Amino acid sequence: MELTATTTIRKPAPEVYAFWRDLENLPTFMAHLEEVRATGDRTSHWSAAAPFGTSVAWDAEIIEEVPADKIAWRSTGDADVPNAGTVRFVPAPDGVSTEVHVVLVYEIPGGAVGKAVAKYFGEEPHQQLDDDLRRLKQVLETGEVVRSDGAPWGKRARKEFPQRPAQPLSDAELEKGADA
Amino acid sequence: MRANTWAGRNKVEVRDVPDPRILNNRDAIVRITSTAICGSDLHLVDGYVPTMQNGDILGHEFMGEVIEVGSGVPADKLRVGDRVVVPFPIACGACAACAAELYSCCENTNPNAVIAEKMFGHPVAGIFGYSHLTGGFAGGQAQYARVPFADVGPLRIESDLTDEQVLFLSDILPTGYMGAEMCDIQPSDVVAVWGAGPVGQFAMDSARVLGAAKVIAIDKEPYRLRMAEQAGHIPVNFDEVDVRSMLLELTGGRGPDKCIDAVGLEADHGSAHIAAYDRVKQAVRSETERPHALRQAILSCRSGGVVSVIGVYGGLLDKFPAGAWMNRSLTLRTGQCHVQRYMEPLLGRIERGEIDPTRIITHTLPLDEAERGFEIFKNKQDDCEKVVLKP
């Protein structure tokens, strides 16, 4: 399965590139990621949220990097869902902004894992990546993922339909947090 | 706290709900001193805007005192104790739309952008108390509200103007003003305004302030037309006269140079068969609007004129007079108001006495009587033009 998405961020390409190149930033806006930990200059360890199954984790390596321009990576070893990604940073015509173009490729296996992945992405798999890039834009342009009363848990917003009503959270809801 | 909530179609209910908390670090919490019921709240309550949920706090016109600010709000922008008017569109101030002062199209403030994108092609800004399509933000018909991007939106009021003088900077005064500004008014212009509700009244006052030669008010409620007439505008009652003939009469056959639709998607109609057509289409949801005012504005406007739309539309409409629009070189301009762009200049106009926003207030009620406020405003009882609620 190949997913593509793009957004324009009102920040210069070197800044957007630098944020992405620090792979540990990815979980702040990519809904399915729980943690990315750098294990070397080009190697990292990724873990993904429950819908992929229980504690899915894999190693990845950066296979190409051109500062302010491009990053490509792929999973290594025997990942449950072998995957690879490329992101390109293209200066926008306005002279201030950067177009971010992302391609993700997943090799979806058979069996239970494959079914879980398919279910996670649903009928509109590209939507997930569109939402991820919307949050990337929020983080880079405004400092954080925007929360509302209807969708108070940031990157989990998409799982919250139908949403809670647009009224403040109770103490109990706040305490339980996103996993309530 | 107490808050007025949506409780299903045609029903609002004041309930006890939790107090708001800071969720993002550029939030502020405002203790609300005055809030108002807007004509667009009626579209939500009437069920014409999708994605409302039982319990949603309504209200997008409010002001009050800052009682808490998040760690990301610089002290030179906003402090505890400041008295502020809050603009209804939530805007980040950093995206390309905000940089172009198109605040109601902010690219970052709607967590439900995906829904808005499906309906409108591209997403729109978050709005307080205005459905989940515009973000699912709790509204301001309440004792307190959480205000995101508090360093961008709220306007500090440092003079001793009353709440009633500045409250409408939150929406309807800038909305009416933008309607007139989009008309690019020249000193010789006759401006016709469909709808003598609060936004229409302010569009008329703004057209006058911007130098129009003559301003015409079109409505069917005698008390609303009287209000417009008392402010110096020319009333036309579409229940009593044929609007087209009267507009031709008032303009020597030219038609108004500039036309403003301050009605939107629930227009009433003088002509029964077309009204019935639109009502049926709207009822079965094959058309979401009853766009009579817009059609009449387009057909009435003089060739080469401007039709400015500030009445709210949410979906699709039928029988759009594209032929008149195209063949007669009309310009159609519109937008949800970019309130942040207009607050300061309009505050100046209020301070100088050029515009008196208080002239439209007919009712002031405690927040707990919001249900009655909606009732009389919707049914135009007791000559109701504008309801202010006091939490």
Coordinates of C-alpha atoms in Angstrom, one line a residue:
Chain A
M1 CA 0.0 0.0 0.0
E2 CA 1.4 3.4 -1.0
L3 CA 0.1 6.6 0.7
T4 CA 0.9 10.1 -0.5
A5 CA 0.1 13.4 1.1
T6 CA 1.2 17.0 1.0
T7 CA 0.9 20.2 2.9
T8 CA 2.4 23.7 2.8
I9 CA 4.0 25.1 6.0
R10 CA 4.8 28.7 6.5
K11 CA 8.4 28.1 7.6
P12 CA 11.6 27.9 5.6
A13 CA 12.7 24.5 4.3
P14 CA 15.8 24.1 6.5
E15 CA 13.6 24.5 9.6
V16 CA 10.9 22.0 8.5
Y17 CA 13.7 19.6 7.4
A18 CA 15.4 19.8 10.7
F19 CA 12.2 19.1 12.6
W20 CA 11.5 16.0 10.6
R21 CA 15.2 14.9 10.6
D22 CA 14.9 14.7 14.4
L23 CA 12.8 11.5 14.0
E24 CA 11.9 11.6 17.7
N25 CA 9.6 14.5 16.8
L26 CA 7.4 12.3 14.5
P27 CA 5.1 10.9 17.2
T28 CA 4.0 14.5 18.1
F29 CA 2.0 14.6 14.9
M30 CA 1.8 11.0 13.5
A31 CA -1.2 9.4 15.1
H32 CA -0.1 5.8 14.9
L33 CA 3.4 6.3 16.4
E34 CA 4.0 6.0 20.1
E35 CA 7.7 6.5 20.1
V36 CA 10.7 6.9 17.9
R37 CA 14.1 6.6 19.5
A38 CA 17.3 7.4 17.7
T39 CA 19.8 4.5 18.1
G40 CA 22.5 6.0 16.0
D41 CA 23.1 8.8 13.5
R42 CA 21.0 7.1 10.8
T43 CA 19.3 4.3 12.8
S44 CA 16.2 4.4 15.0
H45 CA 13.8 2.2 16.9
W46 CA 10.0 2.8 16.2
S47 CA 7.0 1.7 18.1
A48 CA 3.4 2.0 17.1
A49 CA 0.0 2.2 18.8
A50 CA -2.3 -0.6 19.6
P51 CA -4.3 -0.9 16.4
F52 CA -1.3 -2.5 14.7
G53 CA -1.5 -5.2 17.3
T54 CA 0.1 -5.3 20.7
S55 CA 3.3 -3.3 20.9
V56 CA 4.4 -3.4 17.3
A57 CA 8.0 -2.2 17.1
W58 CA 10.7 -2.2 14.4
D59 CA 14.1 -0.7 13.5
A60 CA 14.6 1.7 10.7
E61 CA 17.5 3.4 8.9
I62 CA 17.8 6.6 6.9
I63 CA 18.9 5.6 3.5
E64 CA 19.2 9.0 2.0
E65 CA 19.3 12.6 3.3
V66 CA 19.9 15.8 1.6
P67 CA 19.7 18.8 4.0
A68 CA 16.7 21.1 3.5
D69 CA 15.6 18.9 0.6
K70 CA 14.9 15.2 1.2
I71 CA 14.9 12.3 3.8
A72 CA 14.2 8.7 2.9
W73 CA 14.1 5.8 5.4
R74 CA 13.0 2.1 5.5
S75 CA 12.4 -0.5 8.1
T76 CA 15.2 -3.0 8.7
G77 CA 15.3 -6.6 10.0
D78 CA 12.1 -8.6 10.2
A79 CA 9.5 -5.9 10.8
D80 CA 5.9 -7.2 11.1
V81 CA 4.9 -4.6 8.6
P82 CA 7.9 -3.7 6.4
N83 CA 7.7 -0.1 5.5
A84 CA 9.5 2.8 3.9
G85 CA 9.0 6.5 3.6
T86 CA 10.3 9.5 1.7
V87 CA 9.7 13.2 2.5
R88 CA 10.7 16.0 0.2
F89 CA 10.8 19.7 1.2
V90 CA 10.2 22.1 -1.7
P91 CA 10.2 25.9 -1.4
A92 CA 6.7 27.2 -2.2
P93 CA 6.2 30.0 -4.8
D94 CA 5.4 32.5 -2.1
G95 CA 9.1 32.6 -1.1
V96 CA 8.4 31.9 2.6
S97 CA 6.7 28.6 2.8
T98 CA 7.7 25.0 2.3
E99 CA 5.7 22.3 0.5
V100 CA 6.1 18.9 2.3
H101 CA 5.5 15.9 0.0
V102 CA 5.3 12.5 1.8
V103 CA 5.2 9.0 0.4
L104 CA 4.8 6.0 2.7
V105 CA 4.9 2.4 1.5
Y106 CA 3.7 -0.5 3.6
E107 CA 4.1 -4.1 2.7
I108 CA 0.9 -5.5 4.3
P109 CA 1.3 -9.1 5.3
G110 CA -1.5 -11.7 5.4
G111 CA -3.0 -13.0 8.6
A112 CA -4.1 -11.2 11.7
V113 CA -1.5 -8.4 11.5
G114 CA -2.5 -7.6 7.9
K115 CA -6.1 -7.5 8.9
A116 CA -5.4 -5.2 11.8
V117 CA -3.4 -2.8 9.6
A118 CA -6.2 -2.8 7.0
K119 CA -8.8 -2.1 9.7
Y120 CA -6.6 0.7 11.1
F121 CA -6.4 2.5 7.8
G122 CA -10.0 2.0 7.0
E123 CA -11.7 2.9 3.8
E124 CA -9.7 6.1 3.2
P125 CA -6.2 5.2 4.1
H126 CA -4.7 8.4 2.8
Q127 CA -6.9 10.3 5.3
Q128 CA -4.6 9.3 8.2
L129 CA -1.6 10.7 6.5
D130 CA -3.4 13.9 5.6
D131 CA -4.4 14.4 9.2
D132 CA -0.8 13.7 10.3
L133 CA 0.5 16.5 8.0
R134 CA -2.2 18.9 9.3
R135 CA -0.9 18.3 12.8
L136 CA 2.7 18.8 11.6
K137 CA 1.7 22.1 10.2
Q138 CA 0.0 23.0 13.5
V139 CA 3.1 22.1 15.5
L140 CA 5.5 24.0 13.3
E141 CA 3.3 27.1 12.8
T142 CA 1.7 27.4 16.2
G143 CA 3.8 25.4 18.6
E144 CA 1.5 22.5 19.4
V145 CA -1.5 20.4 18.2
V146 CA -4.7 22.4 18.6
R147 CA -7.3 21.0 21.0
S148 CA -11.0 21.7 21.2
D149 CA -13.6 20.5 23.7
G150 CA -15.1 18.2 21.1
A151 CA -11.7 16.8 20.2
P152 CA -9.5 17.4 23.3
W153 CA -6.9 14.7 22.8
G154 CA -4.9 16.2 20.0
K155 CA -3.7 13.6 17.6
R156 CA -6.3 11.1 18.6
A157 CA -9.1 13.4 17.2
R158 CA -10.0 11.1 14.4
K159 CA -10.9 8.2 16.6
E160 CA -13.2 10.5 18.6
F161 CA -16.2 10.5 16.2
P162 CA -18.9 10.9 17.2
Q163 CA -17.2 13.4 19.4
R164 CA -17.8 14.4 23.0
P165 CA -20.0 17.5 23.2
A166 CA -18.4 20.9 22.9
Q167 CA -18.3 21.6 26.6
P168 CA -15.4 21.6 29.1
L169 CA -14.1 18.3 30.3
S170 CA -14.9 17.1 33.8
D171 CA -12.2 16.3 36.4
A172 CA -12.9 12.6 35.8
E173 CA -12.5 12.9 32.1
L174 CA -9.3 14.9 32.5
E175 CA -7.9 12.4 34.9
K176 CA -8.7 9.4 32.6
G177 CA -7.1 11.3 29.7
A178 CA -7.0 10.1 26.1
D179 CA -7.5 6.5 26.8
A180 CA -10.8 6.8 28.6
Chain B
M1 CA -20.8 26.8 35.7
R2 CA -24.0 27.5 33.9
A3 CA -24.1 27.4 30.1
N4 CA -26.7 27.5 27.3
T5 CA -26.5 24.3 25.3
W6 CA -28.0 22.7 22.1
A7 CA -30.4 20.1 23.2
G8 CA -31.6 18.8 19.8
R9 CA -33.4 20.5 17.0
N10 CA -35.4 23.6 18.0
K11 CA -34.3 23.2 21.6
V12 CA -31.8 24.9 23.9
E13 CA -31.3 24.3 27.6
V14 CA -29.3 26.1 30.2
R15 CA -27.4 23.4 32.2
D16 CA -24.6 22.9 34.7
V17 CA -21.4 21.9 33.0
P18 CA -17.7 21.7 34.1
D19 CA -15.7 24.9 34.2
P20 CA -13.2 25.3 31.3
R21 CA -9.5 24.6 31.8
I22 CA -6.4 25.6 29.8
L23 CA -5.9 22.8 27.2
N24 CA -3.3 24.5 24.9
N25 CA -0.6 26.8 26.3
R26 CA -1.8 29.8 24.3
D27 CA -5.3 29.6 25.8
A28 CA -6.9 32.0 28.2
I29 CA -9.9 31.6 30.4
V30 CA -12.4 34.5 30.3
R31 CA -15.1 35.2 32.9
I32 CA -18.0 36.3 30.7
T33 CA -19.7 39.6 31.5
S34 CA -21.9 39.9 28.4
T35 CA -22.8 37.6 25.6
A36 CA -25.4 37.6 22.8
I37 CA -27.7 35.5 20.7
C38 CA -26.8 35.7 17.0
G39 CA -29.0 35.1 14.0
S40 CA -26.6 32.3 13.0
D41 CA -27.3 30.6 16.3
L42 CA -30.8 30.1 14.9
H43 CA -29.5 28.2 11.9
L44 CA -27.8 25.8 14.4
V45 CA -30.9 25.5 16.6
D46 CA -33.2 25.1 13.6
G47 CA -31.0 22.1 12.5
Y48 CA -29.7 23.5 9.2
V49 CA -26.0 23.1 10.2
P50 CA -24.9 19.5 10.5
T51 CA -22.6 18.0 13.2
M52 CA -24.3 19.6 16.3
Q53 CA -24.3 17.4 19.3
N54 CA -26.5 17.3 22.4
G55 CA -24.8 19.4 25.1
D56 CA -22.7 21.6 22.8
I57 CA -22.4 25.1 24.4
L58 CA -23.7 27.7 22.0
G59 CA -22.6 31.3 21.6
H60 CA -19.9 33.1 19.6
E61 CA -20.4 36.8 20.6
F62 CA -19.0 37.3 24.1
M63 CA -16.7 39.5 26.2
G64 CA -15.4 39.5 29.8
E65 CA -12.5 39.5 32.0
V66 CA -9.3 37.4 31.7
I67 CA -9.0 35.2 34.8
E68 CA -6.2 32.8 33.7
V69 CA -3.6 32.7 30.8
G70 CA -1.6 29.8 29.5
S71 CA 2.2 29.7 29.7
G72 CA 2.4 30.6 26.0
V73 CA 0.6 33.9 26.1
P74 CA 3.1 36.8 26.3
A75 CA 2.4 39.3 29.0
D76 CA 2.5 42.2 26.6
K77 CA -0.4 40.6 24.7
L78 CA -2.8 39.6 27.5
R79 CA -2.8 39.5 31.3
V80 CA -5.1 38.4 34.0
G81 CA -7.5 41.2 34.7
D82 CA -7.7 42.5 31.1
R83 CA -11.2 43.3 29.8
V84 CA -11.5 41.8 26.4
V85 CA -13.9 41.3 23.5
V86 CA -13.4 37.9 21.8
P87 CA -13.7 37.6 18.0
F88 CA -15.8 34.6 16.9
P89 CA -13.3 33.0 14.5
I90 CA -10.4 31.3 16.2
A91 CA -7.2 32.3 14.4
C92 CA -3.6 31.2 14.9
G93 CA -1.9 34.3 13.5
A94 CA 0.8 32.3 11.9
C95 CA -0.5 30.5 8.8
A96 CA -0.8 31.8 5.3
A97 CA -4.5 32.7 5.7
C98 CA -3.8 34.7 8.9
A99 CA -0.8 36.4 7.2
A100 CA -3.2 37.5 4.5
E101 CA -5.7 38.7 7.2
L102 CA -8.2 36.0 6.2
Y103 CA -8.7 35.0 9.8
S104 CA -11.9 33.0 9.4
C105 CA -10.0 30.8 6.9
C106 CA -7.2 30.1 9.5
E107 CA -5.6 26.8 8.5
N108 CA -4.7 25.6 11.9
T109 CA -7.5 26.2 14.4
N110 CA -10.0 23.6 13.3
P111 CA -9.2 20.1 14.8
N112 CA -12.1 18.8 12.7
A113 CA -10.6 20.2 9.4
V114 CA -11.3 16.9 7.7
I115 CA -15.1 17.3 8.1
A116 CA -15.0 20.9 6.8
E117 CA -12.8 19.9 4.0
K118 CA -15.3 17.3 2.8
M119 CA -18.1 19.9 2.8
F120 CA -16.3 22.9 1.6
G121 CA -13.3 21.6 -0.4
H122 CA -10.8 23.2 2.0
P123 CA -11.1 23.6 5.7
V124 CA -12.2 26.7 7.6
A125 CA -11.2 28.2 11.0
G126 CA -12.5 27.0 14.3
I127 CA -15.4 29.0 15.6
F128 CA -16.8 29.2 19.2
G129 CA -20.0 27.3 19.8
Y130 CA -20.7 26.7 16.1
S131 CA -20.9 23.0 15.5
H132 CA -18.2 20.3 15.2
L133 CA -17.7 21.3 11.6
T134 CA -16.0 24.3 12.9
G135 CA -14.0 22.5 15.5
G136 CA -16.3 21.5 18.4
F137 CA -15.2 24.5 20.5
A138 CA -17.5 25.3 23.5
G139 CA -19.2 28.6 23.0
G140 CA -19.7 31.8 25.0
Q141 CA -23.3 31.7 26.2
A142 CA -21.8 30.6 29.6
Q143 CA -20.2 32.0 32.7
Y144 CA -16.7 31.2 31.5
A145 CA -15.0 30.3 28.2
R146 CA -11.7 28.9 27.1
V147 CA -10.2 31.1 24.4
P148 CA -7.5 29.5 22.3
F149 CA -4.8 31.7 20.7
A150 CA -5.6 34.3 23.3
D151 CA -2.5 36.2 22.1
V152 CA -4.0 36.7 18.7
G153 CA -7.7 37.2 18.9
P154 CA -9.0 39.1 21.9
L155 CA -9.2 42.9 21.8
R156 CA -8.4 44.7 25.1
I157 CA -10.8 47.4 26.1
E158 CA -9.0 50.0 28.1
S159 CA -11.5 52.8 28.0
D160 CA -14.7 53.1 30.0
L161 CA -17.0 52.1 27.2
T162 CA -19.9 49.9 28.4
D163 CA -20.2 46.2 27.5
E164 CA -23.1 47.1 25.3
Q165 CA -21.0 49.5 23.2
V166 CA -18.2 47.1 22.5
L167 CA -19.8 43.6 22.7
F168 CA -20.8 43.5 19.0
L169 CA -17.1 43.9 17.9
S170 CA -17.1 40.1 18.5
D171 CA -19.1 39.5 15.3
I172 CA -22.0 41.4 14.0
L173 CA -20.5 44.9 13.8
P174 CA -17.4 43.7 11.9
T175 CA -19.6 41.4 9.8
G176 CA -21.9 44.2 8.8
Y177 CA -19.0 46.4 8.1
M178 CA -17.2 43.9 6.0
G179 CA -20.4 43.5 4.0
A180 CA -20.3 47.2 3.2
E181 CA -16.5 47.3 2.7
M182 CA -16.7 44.5 0.1
C183 CA -19.0 46.8 -1.9
D184 CA -16.2 49.2 -2.6
I185 CA -18.6 52.1 -1.9
Q186 CA -18.4 55.3 -4.0
P187 CA -20.0 58.6 -3.0
S188 CA -22.7 58.2 -5.7
D189 CA -23.7 54.7 -4.7
V190 CA -27.2 53.5 -3.7
V191 CA -26.7 50.5 -1.4
A192 CA -29.6 48.0 -0.8
V193 CA -29.4 45.7 2.2
W194 CA -31.6 42.6 2.3
G195 CA -32.4 41.8 6.0
A196 CA -32.9 44.4 8.7
G197 CA -31.7 42.1 11.5
P198 CA -28.7 43.1 13.6
V199 CA -26.1 42.4 10.9
G200 CA -28.2 44.1 8.2
Q201 CA -28.6 47.2 10.5
F202 CA -24.8 47.4 10.9
A203 CA -24.2 46.8 7.2
M204 CA -26.5 49.8 6.6
D205 CA -24.7 52.0 9.2
S206 CA -21.4 51.0 7.7
A207 CA -22.5 51.8 4.2
R208 CA -23.4 55.2 5.4
V209 CA -20.1 55.7 7.2
L210 CA -18.3 54.6 4.1
G211 CA -20.0 57.4 2.1
A212 CA -23.0 55.8 0.3
A213 CA -25.4 58.4 -1.1
K214 CA -28.5 56.4 -0.1
V215 CA -29.1 53.2 1.9
I216 CA -32.1 51.0 1.4
A217 CA -33.4 48.4 4.0
I218 CA -35.4 45.5 2.7
D219 CA -37.3 43.4 5.3
K220 CA -40.9 42.5 6.1
E221 CA -40.9 43.2 9.9
P222 CA -42.3 46.7 10.4
Y223 CA -40.4 47.2 13.7
R224 CA -37.1 46.3 12.1
L225 CA -37.8 48.6 9.2
R226 CA -38.7 51.4 11.6
M227 CA -35.4 50.8 13.4
A228 CA -33.6 51.2 10.1
E229 CA -35.6 54.3 9.2
Q230 CA -34.8 55.9 12.5
A231 CA -31.1 55.4 11.7
G232 CA -31.6 57.3 8.4
H233 CA -32.1 54.4 6.0
I234 CA -35.0 54.0 3.5
P235 CA -37.4 51.1 4.4
V236 CA -38.8 48.8 1.8
N237 CA -41.3 46.2 3.1
F238 CA -41.4 43.1 0.8
D239 CA -44.7 42.1 2.2
E240 CA -46.3 45.3 1.0
V241 CA -44.6 46.3 -2.2
D242 CA -42.9 44.6 -5.1
V243 CA -39.2 44.9 -4.3
R244 CA -37.9 45.1 -7.8
S245 CA -40.3 47.9 -8.8
M246 CA -39.6 49.8 -5.6
L247 CA -35.8 49.5 -6.1
L248 CA -36.2 50.7 -9.7
E249 CA -38.3 53.6 -8.5
L250 CA -35.7 54.6 -5.8
T251 CA -32.8 54.4 -8.3
G252 CA -34.3 56.0 -11.4
G253 CA -34.5 52.6 -13.1
R254 CA -30.8 51.8 -12.6
G255 CA -31.0 49.4 -9.8
P256 CA -28.9 49.6 -6.6
D257 CA -25.2 50.0 -7.4
K258 CA -24.3 47.7 -4.5
C259 CA -26.4 44.9 -2.9
I260 CA -25.8 43.2 0.4
D261 CA -27.4 39.9 1.4
A262 CA -27.6 40.0 5.2
V263 CA -30.2 37.2 5.3
G264 CA -28.6 33.9 4.3
L265 CA -29.9 30.4 4.1
E266 CA -33.4 30.8 5.7
A267 CA -34.8 33.6 3.7
D268 CA -38.5 34.3 3.7
H269 CA -40.1 35.0 0.4
G270 CA -42.8 37.2 -1.0
S271 CA -43.7 34.8 -3.8
A272 CA -45.5 31.7 -2.5
H273 CA -44.7 29.2 -5.2
I274 CA -40.9 29.7 -5.2
A275 CA -40.9 29.7 -1.4
A276 CA -42.7 26.4 -1.4
Y277 CA -40.3 25.0 -3.9
D278 CA -37.3 26.0 -1.8
R279 CA -38.9 24.8 1.5
V280 CA -39.6 21.4 0.0
K281 CA -36.1 21.0 -1.4
Q282 CA -34.6 22.1 1.9
A283 CA -36.9 19.8 3.9
V284 CA -35.8 16.7 1.9
R285 CA -32.2 18.1 2.1
S286 CA -31.7 18.1 -1.7
E287 CA -31.0 21.8 -1.2
T288 CA -29.7 23.1 2.1
E289 CA -30.5 26.8 1.5
R290 CA -33.5 29.0 0.8
P291 CA -31.6 31.6 -1.1
H292 CA -34.3 34.0 -2.1
A293 CA -32.6 37.2 -0.9
L294 CA -29.4 36.3 -2.8
R295 CA -31.3 35.6 -6.0
Q296 CA -33.2 38.9 -5.7
A297 CA -30.0 40.8 -4.9
I298 CA -28.3 39.5 -8.1
L299 CA -31.3 40.2 -10.3
S300 CA -31.8 43.7 -8.8
C301 CA -28.2 45.0 -8.8
R302 CA -27.3 47.4 -11.6
S303 CA -25.0 46.0 -14.3
G304 CA -21.4 46.1 -13.2
G305 CA -22.4 46.3 -9.6
V306 CA -21.3 44.4 -6.5
V307 CA -23.3 41.8 -4.6
S308 CA -21.9 41.3 -1.2
V309 CA -22.9 38.2 0.8
I310 CA -22.7 38.2 4.6
G311 CA -25.8 36.1 5.3
V312 CA -24.7 32.6 6.2
Y313 CA -24.8 29.7 3.7
G314 CA -23.7 26.2 4.6
G315 CA -24.2 24.0 1.7
L316 CA -25.8 23.9 -1.7
L317 CA -28.4 26.0 -3.4
D318 CA -30.6 25.8 -6.5
K319 CA -31.6 28.2 -9.2
F320 CA -28.6 30.4 -8.9
P321 CA -29.1 33.2 -11.5
A322 CA -25.8 32.6 -13.2
G323 CA -27.0 34.3 -16.4
A324 CA -27.6 37.6 -14.7
W325 CA -24.4 37.4 -12.8
M326 CA -22.3 36.6 -15.9
N327 CA -24.0 38.7 -18.6
R328 CA -24.3 41.8 -16.5
S329 CA -20.7 41.9 -15.2
L330 CA -21.7 41.5 -11.5
T331 CA -19.1 41.0 -8.9
L332 CA -20.0 38.5 -6.1
R333 CA -18.0 38.9 -2.9
T334 CA -18.4 37.1 0.3
G335 CA -16.8 35.6 3.4
Q336 CA -17.2 34.7 7.1
C337 CA -16.0 37.9 8.7
H338 CA -12.3 38.3 9.3
V339 CA -13.2 39.9 12.6
Q340 CA -9.6 40.4 13.9
R341 CA -9.0 42.7 10.9
Y342 CA -11.8 45.1 11.9
M343 CA -11.9 45.2 15.7
E344 CA -9.5 48.0 16.3
P345 CA -10.6 50.4 13.6
L346 CA -14.2 49.8 14.5
L347 CA -13.5 50.4 18.2
G348 CA -12.1 53.8 17.0
R349 CA -15.3 54.5 15.2
I350 CA -17.4 53.7 18.3
E351 CA -15.1 55.9 20.5
R352 CA -15.6 58.8 18.0
G353 CA -19.3 58.3 18.0
E354 CA -19.5 57.4 14.2
I355 CA -21.4 54.2 14.9
D356 CA -23.7 53.4 17.9
P357 CA -23.9 49.6 18.3
T358 CA -26.3 49.9 21.2
R359 CA -29.1 51.1 19.0
I360 CA -30.1 47.5 18.1
I361 CA -30.4 46.1 21.6
T362 CA -34.0 45.4 22.5
H363 CA -33.7 42.8 25.2
T364 CA -31.3 42.1 28.0
L365 CA -31.9 38.8 29.9
P366 CA -30.1 36.7 32.5
L367 CA -28.2 33.8 31.0
D368 CA -30.6 31.4 32.7
E369 CA -33.4 32.8 30.5
A370 CA -31.5 32.0 27.3
E371 CA -34.3 29.7 26.2
R372 CA -36.8 32.5 26.3
G373 CA -34.3 34.7 24.5
F374 CA -34.1 32.2 21.6
E375 CA -37.8 31.9 21.5
I376 CA -38.6 35.6 21.2
F377 CA -35.7 36.3 18.9
K378 CA -36.6 33.4 16.6
N379 CA -40.3 34.3 16.5
K380 CA -39.6 38.0 16.3
Q381 CA -41.9 38.5 19.3
D382 CA -42.0 41.6 21.4
D383 CA -40.2 43.6 18.6
C384 CA -37.1 41.6 19.3
E385 CA -34.0 42.7 17.4
K386 CA -31.1 41.7 19.6
V387 CA -30.8 39.8 22.8
V388 CA -27.9 40.4 25.2
L389 CA -27.5 37.7 28.0
K390 CA -25.9 38.4 31.3
P391 CA -24.2 35.4 32.9

